[in-house]
Amino acid sequence: MSKVPLCPECGVNSLFYDREVRQYVCSRCGSTYTAQELLVEREKRMARRFEESRKRRYHREYLEWWLSAKGSQ
């Protein structure tokens, strides 16, 4: 069983594949996407999540360092 992709426009699992036009159609907002467009959007979303995770980790590590430096004085 394959996962239903999220609609990049409205963010809901309401996409279905229309074989006649060979595209995914959102039953909620009506947007249409090719498989390639959905793949690109998924990669962008994953890259954003990775970057946000990296930034949070950097800030947390800096805060831990700063608090440990203040505590040793």
mmCIF file of N, CA and C in Angstrom:
data_model
loop_
_atom_site.group_PDB
_atom_site.id
_atom_site.type_symbol
_atom_site.label_atom_id
_atom_site.label_comp_id
_atom_site.label_asym_id
_atom_site.label_seq_id
_atom_site.Cartn_x
_atom_site.Cartn_y
_atom_site.Cartn_z
ATOM 1 N N MET A 1 0.847 -1.179 0.000
ATOM 2 C CA MET A 1 0.000 0.000 0.000
ATOM 3 C C MET A 1 0.893 1.244 0.000
ATOM 4 N N SER A 2 0.693 2.130 -0.964
ATOM 5 C CA SER A 2 1.515 3.329 -1.049
ATOM 6 C C SER A 2 0.880 4.456 -0.241
ATOM 7 N N LYS A 3 1.728 5.349 0.219
ATOM 8 C CA LYS A 3 1.249 6.491 0.996
ATOM 9 C C LYS A 3 0.631 7.522 0.058
ATOM 10 N N VAL A 4 -0.407 8.161 0.527
ATOM 11 C CA VAL A 4 -1.027 9.238 -0.231
ATOM 12 C C VAL A 4 -0.222 10.499 0.048
ATOM 13 N N PRO A 5 0.292 11.159 -1.007
ATOM 14 C CA PRO A 5 1.094 12.361 -0.771
ATOM 15 C C PRO A 5 0.242 13.532 -0.288
ATOM 16 N N LEU A 6 0.891 14.418 0.448
ATOM 17 C CA LEU A 6 0.230 15.641 0.917
ATOM 18 C C LEU A 6 0.117 16.639 -0.226
ATOM 19 N N CYS A 7 -0.968 17.365 -0.247
ATOM 20 C CA CYS A 7 -1.130 18.435 -1.227
ATOM 21 C C CYS A 7 -0.228 19.598 -0.800
ATOM 22 N N PRO A 8 0.682 20.045 -1.666
ATOM 23 C CA PRO A 8 1.557 21.166 -1.301
ATOM 24 C C PRO A 8 0.791 22.472 -1.077
ATOM 25 N N GLU A 9 -0.364 22.606 -1.686
ATOM 26 C CA GLU A 9 -1.137 23.840 -1.577
ATOM 27 C C GLU A 9 -1.911 23.925 -0.264
ATOM 28 N N CYS A 10 -2.687 22.883 0.051
ATOM 29 C CA CYS A 10 -3.541 22.965 1.245
ATOM 30 C C CYS A 10 -3.056 22.067 2.382
ATOM 31 N N GLY A 11 -2.091 21.165 2.121
ATOM 32 C CA GLY A 11 -1.495 20.352 3.174
ATOM 33 C C GLY A 11 -2.339 19.205 3.682
ATOM 34 N N VAL A 12 -3.301 18.756 2.908
ATOM 35 C CA VAL A 12 -4.206 17.690 3.332
ATOM 36 C C VAL A 12 -3.934 16.432 2.506
ATOM 37 N N ASN A 13 -4.147 15.263 3.104
ATOM 38 C CA ASN A 13 -3.998 13.990 2.386
ATOM 39 C C ASN A 13 -5.223 13.734 1.524
ATOM 40 N N SER A 14 -5.448 14.564 0.543
ATOM 41 C CA SER A 14 -6.646 14.413 -0.279
ATOM 42 C C SER A 14 -6.306 14.274 -1.757
ATOM 43 N N LEU A 15 -5.083 13.857 -2.078
ATOM 44 C CA LEU A 15 -4.692 13.686 -3.471
ATOM 45 C C LEU A 15 -5.094 12.307 -3.969
ATOM 46 N N PHE A 16 -5.536 12.268 -5.194
ATOM 47 C CA PHE A 16 -5.784 10.986 -5.842
ATOM 48 C C PHE A 16 -5.202 11.056 -7.242
ATOM 49 N N TYR A 17 -4.854 9.909 -7.787
ATOM 50 C CA TYR A 17 -4.209 9.853 -9.096
ATOM 51 C C TYR A 17 -5.264 9.710 -10.180
ATOM 52 N N ASP A 18 -5.258 10.638 -11.128
ATOM 53 C CA ASP A 18 -6.165 10.590 -12.272
ATOM 54 C C ASP A 18 -5.399 9.979 -13.438
ATOM 55 N N ARG A 19 -5.758 8.768 -13.813
ATOM 56 C CA ARG A 19 -5.032 8.049 -14.868
ATOM 57 C C ARG A 19 -5.183 8.694 -16.232
ATOM 58 N N GLU A 20 -6.297 9.341 -16.480
ATOM 59 C CA GLU A 20 -6.527 9.948 -17.792
ATOM 60 C C GLU A 20 -5.534 11.064 -18.082
ATOM 61 N N VAL A 21 -5.262 11.891 -17.098
ATOM 62 C CA VAL A 21 -4.338 13.015 -17.300
ATOM 63 C C VAL A 21 -2.965 12.741 -16.703
ATOM 64 N N ARG A 22 -2.824 11.588 -16.043
ATOM 65 C CA ARG A 22 -1.562 11.178 -15.420
ATOM 66 C C ARG A 22 -1.043 12.222 -14.433
ATOM 67 N N GLN A 23 -1.939 12.696 -13.601
ATOM 68 C CA GLN A 23 -1.579 13.679 -12.590
ATOM 69 C C GLN A 23 -2.324 13.385 -11.303
ATOM 70 N N TYR A 24 -1.766 13.904 -10.214
ATOM 71 C CA TYR A 24 -2.439 13.834 -8.924
ATOM 72 C C TYR A 24 -3.324 15.060 -8.799
ATOM 73 N N VAL A 25 -4.541 14.858 -8.331
ATOM 74 C CA VAL A 25 -5.506 15.942 -8.180
ATOM 75 C C VAL A 25 -5.930 16.000 -6.717
ATOM 76 N N CYS A 26 -5.951 17.195 -6.164
ATOM 77 C CA CYS A 26 -6.408 17.378 -4.787
ATOM 78 C C CYS A 26 -7.925 17.510 -4.799
ATOM 79 N N SER A 27 -8.585 16.642 -4.059
ATOM 80 C CA SER A 27 -10.048 16.696 -4.024
ATOM 81 C C SER A 27 -10.551 17.857 -3.168
ATOM 82 N N ARG A 28 -9.671 18.467 -2.405
ATOM 83 C CA ARG A 28 -10.086 19.590 -1.557
ATOM 84 C C ARG A 28 -9.943 20.934 -2.277
ATOM 85 N N CYS A 29 -8.735 21.209 -2.826
ATOM 86 C CA CYS A 29 -8.509 22.526 -3.435
ATOM 87 C C CYS A 29 -8.497 22.496 -4.964
ATOM 88 N N GLY A 30 -8.427 21.295 -5.571
ATOM 89 C CA GLY A 30 -8.482 21.187 -7.024
ATOM 90 C C GLY A 30 -7.147 21.340 -7.728
ATOM 91 N N SER A 31 -6.064 21.521 -7.000
ATOM 92 C CA SER A 31 -4.747 21.655 -7.618
ATOM 93 C C SER A 31 -4.323 20.332 -8.242
ATOM 94 N N THR A 32 -3.547 20.416 -9.318
ATOM 95 C CA THR A 32 -3.048 19.210 -9.978
ATOM 96 C C THR A 32 -1.529 19.222 -9.973
ATOM 97 N N TYR A 33 -0.936 18.034 -9.836
ATOM 98 C CA TYR A 33 0.516 17.901 -9.761
ATOM 99 C C TYR A 33 0.951 16.643 -10.487
ATOM 100 N N THR A 34 2.097 16.721 -11.129
ATOM 101 C CA THR A 34 2.705 15.520 -11.685
ATOM 102 C C THR A 34 3.483 14.836 -10.566
ATOM 103 N N ALA A 35 3.868 13.601 -10.809
ATOM 104 C CA ALA A 35 4.653 12.874 -9.809
ATOM 105 C C ALA A 35 5.975 13.589 -9.558
ATOM 106 N N GLN A 36 6.572 14.156 -10.606
ATOM 107 C CA GLN A 36 7.842 14.870 -10.471
ATOM 108 C C GLN A 36 7.677 16.114 -9.599
ATOM 109 N N GLU A 37 6.592 16.849 -9.784
ATOM 110 C CA GLU A 37 6.351 18.046 -8.973
ATOM 111 C C GLU A 37 6.183 17.685 -7.500
ATOM 112 N N LEU A 38 5.490 16.598 -7.231
ATOM 113 C CA LEU A 38 5.317 16.161 -5.842
ATOM 114 C C LEU A 38 6.644 15.737 -5.233
ATOM 115 N N LEU A 39 7.484 15.087 -6.029
ATOM 116 C CA LEU A 39 8.798 14.672 -5.549
ATOM 117 C C LEU A 39 9.657 15.886 -5.204
ATOM 118 N N VAL A 40 9.642 16.892 -6.057
ATOM 119 C CA VAL A 40 10.416 18.116 -5.808
ATOM 120 C C VAL A 40 9.918 18.808 -4.541
ATOM 121 N N GLU A 41 8.602 18.910 -4.377
ATOM 122 C CA GLU A 41 8.036 19.534 -3.177
ATOM 123 C C GLU A 41 8.411 18.763 -1.918
ATOM 124 N N ARG A 42 8.401 17.440 -2.012
ATOM 125 C CA ARG A 42 8.769 16.608 -0.859
ATOM 126 C C ARG A 42 10.228 16.843 -0.479
ATOM 127 N N GLU A 43 11.108 16.909 -1.487
ATOM 128 C CA GLU A 43 12.522 17.159 -1.215
ATOM 129 C C GLU A 43 12.731 18.529 -0.588
ATOM 130 N N LYS A 44 12.001 19.541 -1.057
ATOM 131 C CA LYS A 44 12.107 20.882 -0.478
ATOM 132 C C LYS A 44 11.661 20.877 0.982
ATOM 133 N N ARG A 45 10.548 20.185 1.252
ATOM 134 C CA ARG A 45 10.023 20.112 2.621
ATOM 135 C C ARG A 45 11.019 19.414 3.540
ATOM 136 N N MET A 46 11.640 18.337 3.044
ATOM 137 C CA MET A 46 12.626 17.618 3.853
ATOM 138 C C MET A 46 13.856 18.483 4.103
ATOM 139 N N ALA A 47 14.284 19.248 3.096
ATOM 140 C CA ALA A 47 15.440 20.127 3.257
ATOM 141 C C ALA A 47 15.147 21.215 4.287
ATOM 142 N N ARG A 48 13.929 21.769 4.259
ATOM 143 C CA ARG A 48 13.556 22.792 5.245
ATOM 144 C C ARG A 48 13.557 22.209 6.652
ATOM 145 N N ARG A 49 13.011 21.009 6.807
ATOM 146 C CA ARG A 49 12.995 20.367 8.129
ATOM 147 C C ARG A 49 14.410 20.120 8.627
ATOM 148 N N PHE A 50 15.285 19.659 7.742
ATOM 149 C CA PHE A 50 16.666 19.403 8.129
ATOM 150 C C PHE A 50 17.343 20.697 8.563
ATOM 151 N N GLU A 51 17.138 21.770 7.809
ATOM 152 C CA GLU A 51 17.752 23.056 8.138
ATOM 153 C C GLU A 51 17.220 23.589 9.467
ATOM 154 N N GLU A 52 15.922 23.475 9.700
ATOM 155 C CA GLU A 52 15.345 23.915 10.974
ATOM 156 C C GLU A 52 15.908 23.097 12.128
ATOM 157 N N SER A 53 16.054 21.809 11.916
ATOM 158 C CA SER A 53 16.613 20.931 12.947
ATOM 159 C C SER A 53 18.061 21.318 13.251
ATOM 160 N N ARG A 54 18.824 21.612 12.205
ATOM 161 C CA ARG A 54 20.218 22.003 12.378
ATOM 162 C C ARG A 54 20.317 23.309 13.168
ATOM 163 N N LYS A 55 19.451 24.267 12.851
ATOM 164 C CA LYS A 55 19.466 25.550 13.557
ATOM 165 C C LYS A 55 19.091 25.378 15.024
ATOM 166 N N ARG A 56 18.065 24.566 15.309
ATOM 167 C CA ARG A 56 17.674 24.326 16.702
ATOM 168 C C ARG A 56 18.807 23.668 17.477
ATOM 169 N N ARG A 57 19.466 22.691 16.859
ATOM 170 C CA ARG A 57 20.570 22.000 17.516
ATOM 171 C C ARG A 57 21.712 22.977 17.800
ATOM 172 N N TYR A 58 22.037 23.839 16.824
ATOM 173 C CA TYR A 58 23.097 24.824 17.005
ATOM 174 C C TYR A 58 22.763 25.759 18.161
ATOM 175 N N HIS A 59 21.541 26.271 18.207
ATOM 176 C CA HIS A 59 21.150 27.188 19.281
ATOM 177 C C HIS A 59 21.159 26.492 20.639
ATOM 178 N N ARG A 60 20.702 25.243 20.680
ATOM 179 C CA ARG A 60 20.689 24.500 21.942
ATOM 180 C C ARG A 60 22.119 24.270 22.436
ATOM 181 N N GLU A 61 23.019 23.885 21.520
ATOM 182 C CA GLU A 61 24.410 23.665 21.912
ATOM 183 C C GLU A 61 25.057 24.958 22.392
ATOM 184 N N TYR A 62 24.772 26.083 21.728
ATOM 185 C CA TYR A 62 25.326 27.363 22.142
ATOM 186 C C TYR A 62 24.812 27.744 23.526
ATOM 187 N N LEU A 63 23.516 27.551 23.749
ATOM 188 C CA LEU A 63 22.933 27.882 25.046
ATOM 189 C C LEU A 63 23.547 27.022 26.149
ATOM 190 N N GLU A 64 23.721 25.737 25.885
ATOM 191 C CA GLU A 64 24.354 24.859 26.873
ATOM 192 C C GLU A 64 25.774 25.322 27.167
ATOM 193 N N TRP A 65 26.522 25.705 26.132
ATOM 194 C CA TRP A 65 27.892 26.189 26.323
ATOM 195 C C TRP A 65 27.878 27.481 27.143
ATOM 196 N N TRP A 66 26.992 28.410 26.780
ATOM 197 C CA TRP A 66 26.950 29.698 27.453
ATOM 198 C C TRP A 66 26.583 29.525 28.923
ATOM 199 N N LEU A 67 25.603 28.681 29.206
ATOM 200 C CA LEU A 67 25.204 28.462 30.592
ATOM 201 C C LEU A 67 26.299 27.759 31.383
ATOM 202 N N SER A 68 27.015 26.841 30.763
ATOM 203 C CA SER A 68 28.097 26.159 31.476
ATOM 204 C C SER A 68 29.260 27.110 31.732
ATOM 205 N N ALA A 69 29.515 28.040 30.825
ATOM 206 C CA ALA A 69 30.582 29.017 31.016
ATOM 207 C C ALA A 69 30.222 29.979 32.144
ATOM 208 N N LYS A 70 28.973 30.356 32.255
ATOM 209 C CA LYS A 70 28.534 31.267 33.309
ATOM 210 C C LYS A 70 28.547 30.568 34.668
ATOM 211 N N GLY A 71 28.263 29.290 34.677
ATOM 212 C CA GLY A 71 28.210 28.550 35.931
ATOM 213 C C GLY A 71 29.581 28.280 36.519
ATOM 214 N N SER A 72 30.622 28.271 35.699
ATOM 215 C CA SER A 72 31.959 27.965 36.206
ATOM 216 C C SER A 72 32.664 29.194 36.768
ATOM 217 N N GLN A 73 32.083 30.377 36.640
ATOM 218 C CA GLN A 73 32.730 31.596 37.146
ATOM 219 C C GLN A 73 32.405 31.845 38.585
#
